[in-house]
Every structure is written in C-alpha cells, then in structure tokens.
Short mmCIF file of N, CA, C and O in Angstrom, two decimals:
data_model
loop_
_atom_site.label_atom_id
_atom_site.label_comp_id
_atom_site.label_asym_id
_atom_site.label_seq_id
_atom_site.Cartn_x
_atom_site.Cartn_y
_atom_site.Cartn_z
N UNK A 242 -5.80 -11.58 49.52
CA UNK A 242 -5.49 -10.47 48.67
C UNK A 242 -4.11 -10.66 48.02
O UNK A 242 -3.87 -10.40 46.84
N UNK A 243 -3.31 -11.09 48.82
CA UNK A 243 -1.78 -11.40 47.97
C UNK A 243 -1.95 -12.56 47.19
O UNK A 243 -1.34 -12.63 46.13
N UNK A 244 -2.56 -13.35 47.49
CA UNK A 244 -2.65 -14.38 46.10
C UNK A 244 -3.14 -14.34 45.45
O UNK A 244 -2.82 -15.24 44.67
N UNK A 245 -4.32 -13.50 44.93
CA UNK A 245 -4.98 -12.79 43.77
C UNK A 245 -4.13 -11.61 43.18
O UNK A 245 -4.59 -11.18 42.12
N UNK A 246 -3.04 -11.03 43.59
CA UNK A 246 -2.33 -10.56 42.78
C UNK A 246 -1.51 -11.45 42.39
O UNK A 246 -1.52 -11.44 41.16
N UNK A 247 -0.57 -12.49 42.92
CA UNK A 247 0.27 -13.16 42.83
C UNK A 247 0.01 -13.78 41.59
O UNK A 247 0.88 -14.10 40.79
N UNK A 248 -1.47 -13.98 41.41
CA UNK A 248 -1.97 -15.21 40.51
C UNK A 248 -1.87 -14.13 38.88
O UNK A 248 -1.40 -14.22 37.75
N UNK A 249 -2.49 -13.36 39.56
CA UNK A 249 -2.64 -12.35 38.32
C UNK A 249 -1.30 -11.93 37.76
O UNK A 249 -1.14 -11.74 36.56
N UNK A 250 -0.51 -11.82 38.49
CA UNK A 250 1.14 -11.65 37.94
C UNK A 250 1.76 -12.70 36.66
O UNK A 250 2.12 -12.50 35.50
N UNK A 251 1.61 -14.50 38.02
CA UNK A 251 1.49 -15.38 37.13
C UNK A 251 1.27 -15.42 35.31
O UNK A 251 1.99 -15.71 34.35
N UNK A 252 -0.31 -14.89 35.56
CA UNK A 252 -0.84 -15.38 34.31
C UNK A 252 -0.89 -14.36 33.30
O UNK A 252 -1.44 -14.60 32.22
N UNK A 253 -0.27 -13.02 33.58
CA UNK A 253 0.20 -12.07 32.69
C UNK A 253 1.31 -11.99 32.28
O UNK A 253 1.49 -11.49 31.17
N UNK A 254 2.72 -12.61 33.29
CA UNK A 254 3.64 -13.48 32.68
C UNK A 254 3.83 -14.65 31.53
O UNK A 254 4.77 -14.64 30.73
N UNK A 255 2.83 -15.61 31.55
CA UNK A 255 2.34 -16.94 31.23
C UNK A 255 1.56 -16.06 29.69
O UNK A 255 1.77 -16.44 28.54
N UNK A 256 1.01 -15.32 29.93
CA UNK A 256 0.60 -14.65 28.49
C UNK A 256 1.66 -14.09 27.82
O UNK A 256 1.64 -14.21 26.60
N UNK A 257 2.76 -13.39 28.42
CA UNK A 257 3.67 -12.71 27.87
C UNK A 257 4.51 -13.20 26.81
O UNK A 257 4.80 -12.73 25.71
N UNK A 258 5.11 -15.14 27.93
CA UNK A 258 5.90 -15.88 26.84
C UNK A 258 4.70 -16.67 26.03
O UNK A 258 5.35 -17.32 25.21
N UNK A 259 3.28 -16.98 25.80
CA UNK A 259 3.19 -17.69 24.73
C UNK A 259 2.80 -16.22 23.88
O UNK A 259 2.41 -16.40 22.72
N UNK A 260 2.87 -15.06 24.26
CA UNK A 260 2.75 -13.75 22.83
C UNK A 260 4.51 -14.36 22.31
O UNK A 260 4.83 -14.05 21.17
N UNK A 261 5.01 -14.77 22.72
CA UNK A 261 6.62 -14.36 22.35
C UNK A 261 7.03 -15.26 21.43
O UNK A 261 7.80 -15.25 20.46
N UNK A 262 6.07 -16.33 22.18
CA UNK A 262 6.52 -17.83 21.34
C UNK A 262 5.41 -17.69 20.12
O UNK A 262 5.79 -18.54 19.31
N UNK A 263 4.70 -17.30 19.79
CA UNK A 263 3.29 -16.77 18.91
C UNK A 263 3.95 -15.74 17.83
O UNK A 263 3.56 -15.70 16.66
N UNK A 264 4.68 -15.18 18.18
CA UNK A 264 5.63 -13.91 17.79
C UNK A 264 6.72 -15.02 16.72
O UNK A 264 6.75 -15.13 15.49
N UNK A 265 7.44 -15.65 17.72
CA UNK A 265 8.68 -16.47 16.62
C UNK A 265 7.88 -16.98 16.25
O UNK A 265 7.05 -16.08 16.41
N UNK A 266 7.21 -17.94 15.72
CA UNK A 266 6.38 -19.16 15.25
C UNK A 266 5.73 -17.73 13.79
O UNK A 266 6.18 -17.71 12.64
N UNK A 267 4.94 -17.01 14.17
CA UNK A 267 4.61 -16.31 13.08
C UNK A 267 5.59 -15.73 12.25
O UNK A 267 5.41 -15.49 11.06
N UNK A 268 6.80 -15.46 12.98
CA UNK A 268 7.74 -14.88 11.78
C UNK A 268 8.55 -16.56 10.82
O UNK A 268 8.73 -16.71 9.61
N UNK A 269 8.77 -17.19 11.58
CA UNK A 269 9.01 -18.54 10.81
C UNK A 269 8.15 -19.08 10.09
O UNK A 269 8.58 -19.62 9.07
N UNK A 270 6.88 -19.12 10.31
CA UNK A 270 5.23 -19.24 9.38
C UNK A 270 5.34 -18.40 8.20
O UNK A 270 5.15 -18.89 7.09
N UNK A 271 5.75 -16.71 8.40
CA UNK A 271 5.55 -15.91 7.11
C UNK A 271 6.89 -16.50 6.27
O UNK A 271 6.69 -16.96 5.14
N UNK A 272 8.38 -16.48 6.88
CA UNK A 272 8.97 -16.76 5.82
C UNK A 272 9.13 -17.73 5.20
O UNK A 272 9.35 -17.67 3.99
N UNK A 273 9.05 -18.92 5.90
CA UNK A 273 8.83 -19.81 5.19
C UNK A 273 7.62 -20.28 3.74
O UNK A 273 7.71 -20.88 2.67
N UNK A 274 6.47 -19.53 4.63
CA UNK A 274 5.57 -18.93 3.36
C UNK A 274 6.07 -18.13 2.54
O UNK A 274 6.07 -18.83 1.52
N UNK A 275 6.35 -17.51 2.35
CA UNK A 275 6.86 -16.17 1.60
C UNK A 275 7.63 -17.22 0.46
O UNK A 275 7.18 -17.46 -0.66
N UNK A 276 8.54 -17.61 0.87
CA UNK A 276 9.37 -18.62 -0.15
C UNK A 276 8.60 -19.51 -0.79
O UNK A 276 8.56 -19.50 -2.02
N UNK A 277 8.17 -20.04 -0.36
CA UNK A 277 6.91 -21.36 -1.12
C UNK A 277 6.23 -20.46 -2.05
O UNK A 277 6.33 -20.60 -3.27
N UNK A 278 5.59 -19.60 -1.54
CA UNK A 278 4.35 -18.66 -2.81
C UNK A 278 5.91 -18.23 -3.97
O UNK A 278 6.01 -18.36 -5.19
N UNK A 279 6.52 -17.92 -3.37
CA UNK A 279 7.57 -16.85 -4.63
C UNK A 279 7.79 -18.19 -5.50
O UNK A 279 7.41 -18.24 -6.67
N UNK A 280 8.47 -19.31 -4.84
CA UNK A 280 9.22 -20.13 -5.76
C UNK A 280 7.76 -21.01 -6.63
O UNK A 280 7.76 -21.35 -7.81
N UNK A 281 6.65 -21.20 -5.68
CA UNK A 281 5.97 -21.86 -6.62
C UNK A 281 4.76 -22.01 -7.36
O UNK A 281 4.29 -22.83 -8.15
N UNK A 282 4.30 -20.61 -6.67
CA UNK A 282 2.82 -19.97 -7.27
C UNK A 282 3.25 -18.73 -8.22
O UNK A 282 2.59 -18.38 -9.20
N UNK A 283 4.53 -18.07 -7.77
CA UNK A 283 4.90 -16.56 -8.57
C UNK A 283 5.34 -16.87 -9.55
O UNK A 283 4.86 -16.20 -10.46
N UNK A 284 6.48 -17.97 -10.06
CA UNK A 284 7.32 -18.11 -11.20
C UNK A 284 6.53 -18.03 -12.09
O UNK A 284 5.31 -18.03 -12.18
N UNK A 285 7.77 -17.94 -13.10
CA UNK A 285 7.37 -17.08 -14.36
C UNK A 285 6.80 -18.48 -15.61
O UNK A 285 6.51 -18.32 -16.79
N UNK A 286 6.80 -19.33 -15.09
CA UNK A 286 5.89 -20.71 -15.91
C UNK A 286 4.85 -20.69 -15.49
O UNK A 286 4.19 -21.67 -15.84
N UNK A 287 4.26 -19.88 -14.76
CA UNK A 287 2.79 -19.85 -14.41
C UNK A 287 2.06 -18.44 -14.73
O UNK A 287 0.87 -18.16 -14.56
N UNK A 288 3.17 -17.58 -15.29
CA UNK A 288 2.15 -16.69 -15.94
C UNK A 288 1.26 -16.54 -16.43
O UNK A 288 1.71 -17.19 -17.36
N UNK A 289 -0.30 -16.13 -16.96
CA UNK A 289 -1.14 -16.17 -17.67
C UNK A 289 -1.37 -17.34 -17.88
O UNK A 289 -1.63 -17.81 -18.99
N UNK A 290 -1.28 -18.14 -16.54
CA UNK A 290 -1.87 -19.42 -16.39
C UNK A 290 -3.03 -19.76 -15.82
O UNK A 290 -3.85 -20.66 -16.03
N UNK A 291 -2.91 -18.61 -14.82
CA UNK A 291 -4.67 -18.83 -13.83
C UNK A 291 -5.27 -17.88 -14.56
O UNK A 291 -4.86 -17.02 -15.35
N UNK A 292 -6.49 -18.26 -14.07
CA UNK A 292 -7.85 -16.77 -14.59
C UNK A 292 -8.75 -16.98 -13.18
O UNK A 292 -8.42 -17.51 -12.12
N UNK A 293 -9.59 -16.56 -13.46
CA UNK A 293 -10.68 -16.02 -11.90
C UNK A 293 -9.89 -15.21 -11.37
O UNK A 293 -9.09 -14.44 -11.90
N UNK A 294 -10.24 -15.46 -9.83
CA UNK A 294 -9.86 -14.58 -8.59
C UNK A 294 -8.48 -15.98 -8.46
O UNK A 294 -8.24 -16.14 -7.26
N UNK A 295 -7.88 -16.64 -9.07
CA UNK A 295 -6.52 -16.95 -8.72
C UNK A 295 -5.58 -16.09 -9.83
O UNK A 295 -4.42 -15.83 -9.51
N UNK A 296 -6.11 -15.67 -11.13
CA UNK A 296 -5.57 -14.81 -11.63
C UNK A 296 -5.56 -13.52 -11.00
O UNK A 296 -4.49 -12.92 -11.13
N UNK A 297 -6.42 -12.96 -10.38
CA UNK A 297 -5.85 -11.90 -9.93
C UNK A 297 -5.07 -11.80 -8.99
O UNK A 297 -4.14 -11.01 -8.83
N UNK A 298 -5.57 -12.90 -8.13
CA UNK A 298 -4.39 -13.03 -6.86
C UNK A 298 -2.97 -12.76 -7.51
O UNK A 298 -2.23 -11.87 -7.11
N UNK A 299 -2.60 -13.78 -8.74
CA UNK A 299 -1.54 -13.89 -9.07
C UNK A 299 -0.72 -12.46 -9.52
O UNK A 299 0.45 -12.07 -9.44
N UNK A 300 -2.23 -11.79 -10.12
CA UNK A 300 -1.04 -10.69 -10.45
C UNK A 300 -1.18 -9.56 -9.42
O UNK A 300 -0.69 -8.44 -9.62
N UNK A 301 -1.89 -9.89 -8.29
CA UNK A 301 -1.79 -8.98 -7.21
C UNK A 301 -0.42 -8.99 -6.82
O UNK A 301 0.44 -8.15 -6.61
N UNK A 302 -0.54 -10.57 -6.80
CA UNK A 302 1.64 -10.79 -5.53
C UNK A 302 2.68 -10.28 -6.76
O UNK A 302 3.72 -9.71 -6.44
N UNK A 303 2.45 -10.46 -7.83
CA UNK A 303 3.77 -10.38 -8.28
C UNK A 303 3.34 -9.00 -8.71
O UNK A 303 3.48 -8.91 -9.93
N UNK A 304 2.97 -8.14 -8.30
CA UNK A 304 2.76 -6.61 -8.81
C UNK A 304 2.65 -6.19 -9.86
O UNK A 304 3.35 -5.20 -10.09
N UNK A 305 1.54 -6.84 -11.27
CA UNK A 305 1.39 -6.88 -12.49
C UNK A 305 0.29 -5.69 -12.24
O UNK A 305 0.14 -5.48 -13.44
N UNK A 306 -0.29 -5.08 -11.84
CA UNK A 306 -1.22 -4.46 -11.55
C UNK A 306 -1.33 -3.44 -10.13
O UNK A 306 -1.94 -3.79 -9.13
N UNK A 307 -0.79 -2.44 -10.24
CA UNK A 307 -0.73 -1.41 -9.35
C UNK A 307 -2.24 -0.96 -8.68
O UNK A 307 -3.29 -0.81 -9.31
N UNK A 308 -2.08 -0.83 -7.56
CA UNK A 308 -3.49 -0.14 -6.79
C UNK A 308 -3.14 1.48 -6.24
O UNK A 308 -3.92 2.41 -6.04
N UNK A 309 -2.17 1.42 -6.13
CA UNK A 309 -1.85 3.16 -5.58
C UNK A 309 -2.46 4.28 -5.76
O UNK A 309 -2.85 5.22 -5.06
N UNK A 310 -2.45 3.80 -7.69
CA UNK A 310 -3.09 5.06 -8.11
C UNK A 310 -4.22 4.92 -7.60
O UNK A 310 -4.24 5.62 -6.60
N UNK A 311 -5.48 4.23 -7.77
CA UNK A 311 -6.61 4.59 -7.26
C UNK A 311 -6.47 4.93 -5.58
O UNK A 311 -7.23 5.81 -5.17
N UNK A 312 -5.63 4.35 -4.71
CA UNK A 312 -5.74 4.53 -3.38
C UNK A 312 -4.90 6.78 -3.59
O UNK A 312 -5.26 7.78 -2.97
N UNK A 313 -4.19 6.70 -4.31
CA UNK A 313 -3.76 8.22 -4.34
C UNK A 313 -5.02 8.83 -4.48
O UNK A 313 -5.73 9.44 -3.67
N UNK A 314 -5.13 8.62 -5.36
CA UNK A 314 -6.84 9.39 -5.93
C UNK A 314 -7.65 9.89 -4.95
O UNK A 314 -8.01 11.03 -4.65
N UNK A 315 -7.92 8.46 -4.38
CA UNK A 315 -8.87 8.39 -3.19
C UNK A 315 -8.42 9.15 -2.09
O UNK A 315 -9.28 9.80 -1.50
N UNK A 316 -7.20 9.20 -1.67
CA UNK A 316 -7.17 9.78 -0.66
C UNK A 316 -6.35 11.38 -0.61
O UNK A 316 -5.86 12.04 0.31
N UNK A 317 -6.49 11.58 -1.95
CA UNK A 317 -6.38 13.01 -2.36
C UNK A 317 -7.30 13.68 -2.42
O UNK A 317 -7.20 14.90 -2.59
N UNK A 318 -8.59 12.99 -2.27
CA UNK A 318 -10.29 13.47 -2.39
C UNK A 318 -10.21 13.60 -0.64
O UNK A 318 -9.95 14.66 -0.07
N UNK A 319 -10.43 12.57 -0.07
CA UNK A 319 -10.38 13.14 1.17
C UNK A 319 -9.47 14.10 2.17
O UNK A 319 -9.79 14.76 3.16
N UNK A 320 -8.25 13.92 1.53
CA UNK A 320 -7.56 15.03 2.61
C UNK A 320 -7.72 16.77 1.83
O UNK A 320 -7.30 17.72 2.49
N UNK A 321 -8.42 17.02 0.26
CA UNK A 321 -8.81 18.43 -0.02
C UNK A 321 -10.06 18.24 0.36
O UNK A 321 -10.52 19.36 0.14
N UNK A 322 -10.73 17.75 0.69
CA UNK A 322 -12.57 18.00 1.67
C UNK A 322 -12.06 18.19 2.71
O UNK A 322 -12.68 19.08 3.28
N UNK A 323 -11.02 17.74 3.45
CA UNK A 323 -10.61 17.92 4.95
C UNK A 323 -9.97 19.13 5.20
O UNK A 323 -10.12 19.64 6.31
N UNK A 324 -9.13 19.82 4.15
CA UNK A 324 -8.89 21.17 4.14
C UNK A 324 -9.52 22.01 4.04
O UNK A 324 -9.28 22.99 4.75
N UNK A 325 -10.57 22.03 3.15
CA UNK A 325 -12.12 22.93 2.28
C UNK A 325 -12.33 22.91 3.36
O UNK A 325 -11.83 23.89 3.92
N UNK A 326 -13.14 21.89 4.39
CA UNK A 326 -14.10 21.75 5.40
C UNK A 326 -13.61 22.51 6.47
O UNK A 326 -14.20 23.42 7.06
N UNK A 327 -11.91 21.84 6.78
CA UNK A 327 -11.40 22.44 7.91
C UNK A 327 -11.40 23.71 8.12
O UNK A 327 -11.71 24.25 9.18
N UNK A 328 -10.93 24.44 6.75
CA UNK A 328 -10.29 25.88 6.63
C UNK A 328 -11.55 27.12 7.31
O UNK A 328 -11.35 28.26 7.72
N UNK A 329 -12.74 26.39 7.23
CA UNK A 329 -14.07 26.79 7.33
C UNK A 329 -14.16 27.22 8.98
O UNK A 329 -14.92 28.17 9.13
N UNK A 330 -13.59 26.74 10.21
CA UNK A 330 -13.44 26.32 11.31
C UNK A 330 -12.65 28.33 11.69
O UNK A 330 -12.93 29.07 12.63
N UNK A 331 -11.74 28.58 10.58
CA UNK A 331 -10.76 29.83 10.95
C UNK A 331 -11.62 30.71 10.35
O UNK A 331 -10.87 31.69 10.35
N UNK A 332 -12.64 31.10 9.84
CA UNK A 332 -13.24 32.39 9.27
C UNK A 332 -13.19 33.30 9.97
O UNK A 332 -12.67 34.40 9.79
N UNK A 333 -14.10 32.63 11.39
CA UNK A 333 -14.45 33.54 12.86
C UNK A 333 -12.91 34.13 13.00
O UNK A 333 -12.81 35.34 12.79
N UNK A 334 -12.03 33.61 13.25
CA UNK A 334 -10.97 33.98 13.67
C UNK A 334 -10.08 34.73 12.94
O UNK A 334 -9.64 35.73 13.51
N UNK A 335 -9.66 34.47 11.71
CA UNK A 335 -8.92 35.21 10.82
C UNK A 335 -9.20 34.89 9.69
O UNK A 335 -8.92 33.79 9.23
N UNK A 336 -9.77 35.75 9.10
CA UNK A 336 -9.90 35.70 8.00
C UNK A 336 -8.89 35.08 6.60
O UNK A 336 -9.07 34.41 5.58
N UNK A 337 -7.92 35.67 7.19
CA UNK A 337 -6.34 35.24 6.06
C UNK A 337 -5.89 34.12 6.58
O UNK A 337 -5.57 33.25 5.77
N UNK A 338 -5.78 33.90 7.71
CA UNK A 338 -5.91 32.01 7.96
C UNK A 338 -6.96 31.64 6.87
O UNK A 338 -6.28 31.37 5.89
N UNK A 339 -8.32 31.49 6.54
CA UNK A 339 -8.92 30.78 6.18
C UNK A 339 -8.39 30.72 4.82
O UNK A 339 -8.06 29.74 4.15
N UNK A 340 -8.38 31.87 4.57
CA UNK A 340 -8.65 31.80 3.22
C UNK A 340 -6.89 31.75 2.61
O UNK A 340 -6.83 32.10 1.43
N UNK A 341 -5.54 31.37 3.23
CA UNK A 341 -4.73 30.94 3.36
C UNK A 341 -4.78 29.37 3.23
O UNK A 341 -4.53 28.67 2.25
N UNK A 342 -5.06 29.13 4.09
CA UNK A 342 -5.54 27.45 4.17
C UNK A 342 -6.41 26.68 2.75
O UNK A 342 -6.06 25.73 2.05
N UNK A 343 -7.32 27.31 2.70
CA UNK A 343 -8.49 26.80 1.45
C UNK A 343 -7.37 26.97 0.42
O UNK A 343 -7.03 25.89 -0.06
N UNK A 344 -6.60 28.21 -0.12
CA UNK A 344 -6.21 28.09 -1.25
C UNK A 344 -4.86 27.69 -0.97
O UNK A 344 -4.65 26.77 -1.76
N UNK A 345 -3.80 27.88 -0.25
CA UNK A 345 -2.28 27.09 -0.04
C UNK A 345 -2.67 25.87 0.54
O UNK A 345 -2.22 24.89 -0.05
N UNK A 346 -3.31 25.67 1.43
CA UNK A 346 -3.14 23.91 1.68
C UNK A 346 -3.45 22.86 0.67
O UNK A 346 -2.88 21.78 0.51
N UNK A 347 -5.18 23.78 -0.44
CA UNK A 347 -5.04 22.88 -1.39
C UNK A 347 -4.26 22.35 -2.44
O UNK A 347 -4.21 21.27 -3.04
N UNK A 348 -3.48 23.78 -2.51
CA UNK A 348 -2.67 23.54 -3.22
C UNK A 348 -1.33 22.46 -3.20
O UNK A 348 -0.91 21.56 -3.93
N UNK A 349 -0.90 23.15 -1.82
CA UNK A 349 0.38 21.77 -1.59
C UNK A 349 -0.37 20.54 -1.60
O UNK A 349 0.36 19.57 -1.43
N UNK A 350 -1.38 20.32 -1.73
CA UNK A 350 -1.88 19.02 -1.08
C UNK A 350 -1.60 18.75 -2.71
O UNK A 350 -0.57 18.17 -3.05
N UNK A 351 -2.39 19.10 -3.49
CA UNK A 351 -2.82 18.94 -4.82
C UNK A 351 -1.45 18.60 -5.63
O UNK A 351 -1.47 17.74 -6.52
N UNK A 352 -0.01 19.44 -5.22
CA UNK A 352 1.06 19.33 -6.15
C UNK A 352 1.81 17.95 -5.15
O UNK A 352 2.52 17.18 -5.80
N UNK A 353 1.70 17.76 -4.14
CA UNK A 353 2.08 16.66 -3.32
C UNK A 353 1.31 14.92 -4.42
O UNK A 353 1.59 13.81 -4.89
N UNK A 354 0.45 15.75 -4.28
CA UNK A 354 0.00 14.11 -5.00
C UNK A 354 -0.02 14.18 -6.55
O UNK A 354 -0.11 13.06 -7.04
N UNK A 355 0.04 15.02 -7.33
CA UNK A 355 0.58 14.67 -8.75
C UNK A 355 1.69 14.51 -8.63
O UNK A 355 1.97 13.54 -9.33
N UNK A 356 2.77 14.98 -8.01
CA UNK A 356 4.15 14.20 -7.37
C UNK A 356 4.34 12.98 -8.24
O UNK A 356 4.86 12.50 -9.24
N UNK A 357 3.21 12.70 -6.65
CA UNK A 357 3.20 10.88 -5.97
C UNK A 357 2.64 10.54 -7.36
O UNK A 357 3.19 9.44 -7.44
N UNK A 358 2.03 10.64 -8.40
CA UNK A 358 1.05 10.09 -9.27
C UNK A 358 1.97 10.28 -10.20
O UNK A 358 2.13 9.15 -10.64
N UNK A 359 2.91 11.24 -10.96
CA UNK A 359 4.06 11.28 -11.80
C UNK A 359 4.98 10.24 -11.51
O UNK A 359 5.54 9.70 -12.47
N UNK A 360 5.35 9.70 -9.93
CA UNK A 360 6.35 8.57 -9.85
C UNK A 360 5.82 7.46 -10.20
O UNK A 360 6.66 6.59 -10.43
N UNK A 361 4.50 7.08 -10.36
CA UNK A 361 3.44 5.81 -10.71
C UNK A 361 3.72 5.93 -12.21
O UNK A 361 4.20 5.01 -12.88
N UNK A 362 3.31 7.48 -12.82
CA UNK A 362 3.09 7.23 -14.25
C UNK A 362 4.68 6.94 -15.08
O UNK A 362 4.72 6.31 -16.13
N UNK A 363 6.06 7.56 -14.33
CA UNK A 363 6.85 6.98 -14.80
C UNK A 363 6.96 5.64 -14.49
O UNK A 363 7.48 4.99 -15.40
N UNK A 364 6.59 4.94 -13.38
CA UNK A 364 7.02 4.05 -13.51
C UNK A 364 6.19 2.99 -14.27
O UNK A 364 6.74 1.96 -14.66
N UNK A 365 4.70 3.25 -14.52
CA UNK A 365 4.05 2.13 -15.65
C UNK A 365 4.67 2.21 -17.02
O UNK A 365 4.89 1.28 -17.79
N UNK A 366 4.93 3.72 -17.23
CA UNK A 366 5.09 4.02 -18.55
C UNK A 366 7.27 3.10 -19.10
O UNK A 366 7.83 2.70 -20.12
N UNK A 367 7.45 3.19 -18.24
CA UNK A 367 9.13 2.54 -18.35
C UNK A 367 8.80 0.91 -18.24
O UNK A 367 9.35 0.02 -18.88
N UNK A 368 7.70 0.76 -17.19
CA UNK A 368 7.41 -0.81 -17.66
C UNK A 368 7.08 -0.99 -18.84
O UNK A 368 7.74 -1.89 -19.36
N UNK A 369 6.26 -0.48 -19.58
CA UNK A 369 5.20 -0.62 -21.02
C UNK A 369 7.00 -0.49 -21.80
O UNK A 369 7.74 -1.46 -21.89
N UNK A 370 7.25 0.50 -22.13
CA UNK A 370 8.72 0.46 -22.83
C UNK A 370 9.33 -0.72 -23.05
O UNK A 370 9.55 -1.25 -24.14
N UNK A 371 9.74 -1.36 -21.33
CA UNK A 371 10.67 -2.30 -21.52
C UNK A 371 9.90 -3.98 -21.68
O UNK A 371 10.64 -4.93 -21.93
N UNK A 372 8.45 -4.18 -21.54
CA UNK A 372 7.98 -4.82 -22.29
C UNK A 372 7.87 -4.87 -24.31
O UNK A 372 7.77 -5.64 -25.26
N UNK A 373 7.94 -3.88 -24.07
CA UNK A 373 7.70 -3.56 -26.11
C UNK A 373 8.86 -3.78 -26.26
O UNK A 373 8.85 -4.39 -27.33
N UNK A 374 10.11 -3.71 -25.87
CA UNK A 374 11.48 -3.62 -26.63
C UNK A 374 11.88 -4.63 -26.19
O UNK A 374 13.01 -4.77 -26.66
N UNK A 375 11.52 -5.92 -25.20
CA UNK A 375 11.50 -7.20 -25.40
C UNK A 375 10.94 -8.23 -26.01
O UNK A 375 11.35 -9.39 -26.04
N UNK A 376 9.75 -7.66 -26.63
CA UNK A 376 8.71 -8.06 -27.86
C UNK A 376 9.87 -7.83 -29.02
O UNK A 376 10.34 -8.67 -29.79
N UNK A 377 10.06 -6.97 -28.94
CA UNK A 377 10.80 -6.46 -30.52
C UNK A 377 12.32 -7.34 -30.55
O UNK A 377 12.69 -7.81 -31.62
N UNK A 378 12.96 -7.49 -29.59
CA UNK A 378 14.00 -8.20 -29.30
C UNK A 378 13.73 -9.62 -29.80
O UNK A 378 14.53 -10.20 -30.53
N UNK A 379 12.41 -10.23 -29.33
CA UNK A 379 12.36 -11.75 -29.91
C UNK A 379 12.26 -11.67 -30.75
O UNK A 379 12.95 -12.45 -31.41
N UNK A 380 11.49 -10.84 -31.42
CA UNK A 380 10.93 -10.90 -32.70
C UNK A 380 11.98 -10.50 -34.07
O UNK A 380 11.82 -10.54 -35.29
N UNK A 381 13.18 -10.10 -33.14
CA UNK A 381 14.50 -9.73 -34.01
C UNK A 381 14.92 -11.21 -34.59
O UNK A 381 14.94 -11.70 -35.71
N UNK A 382 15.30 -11.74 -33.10
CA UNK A 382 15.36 -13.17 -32.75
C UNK A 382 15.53 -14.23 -33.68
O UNK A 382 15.57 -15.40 -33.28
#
C-alpha cells in the first residue's frame, strides 16, 4: 500500500515538470512564431498578394477584416432570448420583476451593444478616412 502511493506521487510529480517544461517550450514556440509570421507572411510587400483561403488568412492576422461585429450581433441575439425567456421564470412570483426584467434588461442589454457596435463603426469608418486621404496624398504626389 505505501508503494502504490509512493509511485503515484512519483508520477504526478514527473507529470508536473514535463507540464512545466511543455509550458516554456510553448511560450518560446509562440514567440518565436509570432515574429516569423509578422516579419514574413504579414509585411506590407505581400499585400494583395495571396487569394484563396491564404488570402484570407492573410487578412485575418493582420486585421484587414473585423469579425466582432457579426460575433456582437450574434451574441446580442442570444443574451435578449435569454432575458425574454428568463424574465418568464418571475411572472409566478412578481409580477414587476418580470415585467421589469423583459423591458429594462432588454434594454440595457440592447444600449450595451450599440455601444460596443458604435466603437467598431467608428473605428472602420476612421480607417476608410485615413485610407482615402492617403489615396489623395499620392495622387497629390
């Protein structure tokens, strides 16, 4: 009985340092990756150089193409069904809970994420800007 724990100690130790050594090795793996993709798949001589699914990759990493908004969207649909649905749960109980909930929760929920969706639209719309007025700049040129 003591050497079946003993052993088991062992080899939960013995797991511990190769998680650790698995641990450094992956953070030296990402950065060193990280640098290679930036310096030699991201630069800016390879723009509108790939097409397929390496074009999109490309403009996935260098953030030419935002996903937020649709992930906002999406999950602004599910958390007002989760309120609608939930609020449904307080009828029995209080009435002004429910009907508190259905119409103030949707609401914060609703002004929470045009928020979040106003900081997206300024920020495409200041990109589009400062693309056009570097068009116009060469073209001064």
């Amino acid at each position: 009985m003591y050497s079946s724990s003993y052993s088991r100690s062992l080899l939960s130790s013995s797991d511990a340092v190769n998680s650790s050594v698995w641990l450094i090795v992956s953070i030296i793996l990402a950065v060193v990756g990280g640098i290679l993709i930036y310096f030699l798949f991201l630069s800016k001589k390879n723009e509108g150089k790939f097409k397929g699914f390496v074009g999109w990759l490309y403009d996935f990493l260098s953030f030419k193409k935002m996903f937020m908004e649709a992930l906002l969207k999406i999950t602004y649909l599910i958390v007002a069904l989760y309120i609608t649905l939930s609020s449904f749960a307080l009828i029995g109980v209080n009435f002004w809970a429910f009907l508190g909930t259905l119409v103030i929760g949707n609401v914060v929920a609703r002004l929470i994420y045009e928020f979040s969706l106003l900081l997206l639209v300024i920020c495409r719309n200041t990109t589009e800007i400062s693309k056009k007025l570097s068009k116009k700049d060469k073209e001064a040129k």
